[in-house]
Amino acid sequence: MQDLVIDRVETVLLDVPLRRPHRFARTGMDAQPVLLVFIRTAGGVTGIGEGVVPAGPWWGGESVETMQVVIERYIAPLLLGRRVDDIAGIQRDVGDVVAANLYAKAAVEVALHDAWARCLGVPVHTLLGGVARTSVPVTWALGTEPAPVVVEEALGKLDAGLHHSFKLKMGAQEPAADVARICAVAEKLAGVASVRVDLNARWDRLTALTHLPRLAEAGVDLVEQPVPGAEFEALAEINRALPIPVMADESLRTPTDALRLAKLGAADVYSLKTTKSGGLRATKAIAEIAAAAGIPCHAGTSIESPIGTAASLHLACATPAVTWGSELFGPLLMREGLLTTPLRYADGALHLPDGPGLGVELDPAAVTALTRS
């Protein structure tokens, strides 16, 4: 089993251009920075993980630049000479040296799973308990642009048969105007597509209670994280007041958060992200808490490249509680591909790839072309 011993850890920063700018409540981007983490074993097997955040450190406090420093200076030295299947021990020792930094830890943990699975000749989902499904529906995320622009993009996706549900970002405008914009979109898509909204924790409790009922009346199917992540009680009050589901995202990073949200009845749906929770194992634990509480899960996104998207897909396909689909659209938003064989999107869903590990292979030329100088 000497072949399982880690003998090299490397990181590479990429900048991947997007097909169109993507805006959130507070910021936006026209390219996605991506940190790739490579963990090689003495047997010559390399596992790959990804560190990525949506448009910089505004969301979780990390950036690809901070991740690279933390991994290279503090985490990599702890990996050398260890076995890739010693994930629990490695996580314990990393936790003693590095607090928080869940995005950086997730990149390393996914690379460990990829390397271990490749050494065994099995897919990552086998290490997570096996498949519950082989594909997940994909919701397309729309930005904060005016209603006609959003409707045109959504109808184009519908006509092409690519997506059947859409999530709109909110919070960049004055609340009444923002609500009017969403209502106009919901009216145009009524009866043909599911419309959901994400406020990225932008509103306060009173603003949410004042304006969100109108969205429910307009036909919006779900509201994601209207208030700041730390405001669990406010989220619970909003959830009780609305006749449509509320989904927790910024409030849900750890298994402890999952338990607290369940006790408060603060969310009807949990948004799972391997990135924000520190990797596959912690995210799986969150999903198991959700399942015990009867709360369905959704596979969220940090706008990952195909590497991070594949990791999230393996988790979603190995987790029975993921019954609310996904937003694993990251590679579709990117103008440049990174894989020798792209992930397969068809019939409104993302399909699990075959092969060991994550089941994907990087295109070296594409990585070289996009590497930050």
PDB file of C-alpha atoms in Angstrom, residues 69 78 132 144 146 167 180 183 223 245 291 300 307 314 316 331:
ATOM      1  CA  VAL A  69      -1.342  30.478   0.484  1.00  0.00           C
ATOM      2  CA  LEU A  78       0.911  17.983   6.647  1.00  0.00           C
ATOM      3  CA  ALA A 132     -28.878   6.925  -5.360  1.00  0.00           C
ATOM      4  CA  THR A 144     -29.870  41.007 -11.641  1.00  0.00           C
ATOM      5  CA  PRO A 146     -33.840  44.001 -16.151  1.00  0.00           C
ATOM      6  CA  LYS A 167     -33.205  31.165 -10.171  1.00  0.00           C
ATOM      7  CA  ALA A 180     -41.648  44.345  -9.457  1.00  0.00           C
ATOM      8  CA  CYS A 183     -43.007  39.595 -10.661  1.00  0.00           C
ATOM      9  CA  VAL A 223     -36.901  31.993  -1.758  1.00  0.00           C
ATOM     10  CA  PRO A 245     -40.309  27.076   0.711  1.00  0.00           C
ATOM     11  CA  ALA A 291     -32.785  13.561   5.982  1.00  0.00           C
ATOM     12  CA  GLY A 300     -25.897  24.370  -4.859  1.00  0.00           C
ATOM     13  CA  ILE A 307     -13.654  19.634 -11.495  1.00  0.00           C
ATOM     14  CA  HIS A 314     -20.833  12.647  -7.183  1.00  0.00           C
ATOM     15  CA  ALA A 316     -25.555  14.659  -5.134  1.00  0.00           C
ATOM     16  CA  PRO A 331     -19.222  24.722 -16.740  1.00  0.00           C
TER      17      PRO A 331
END
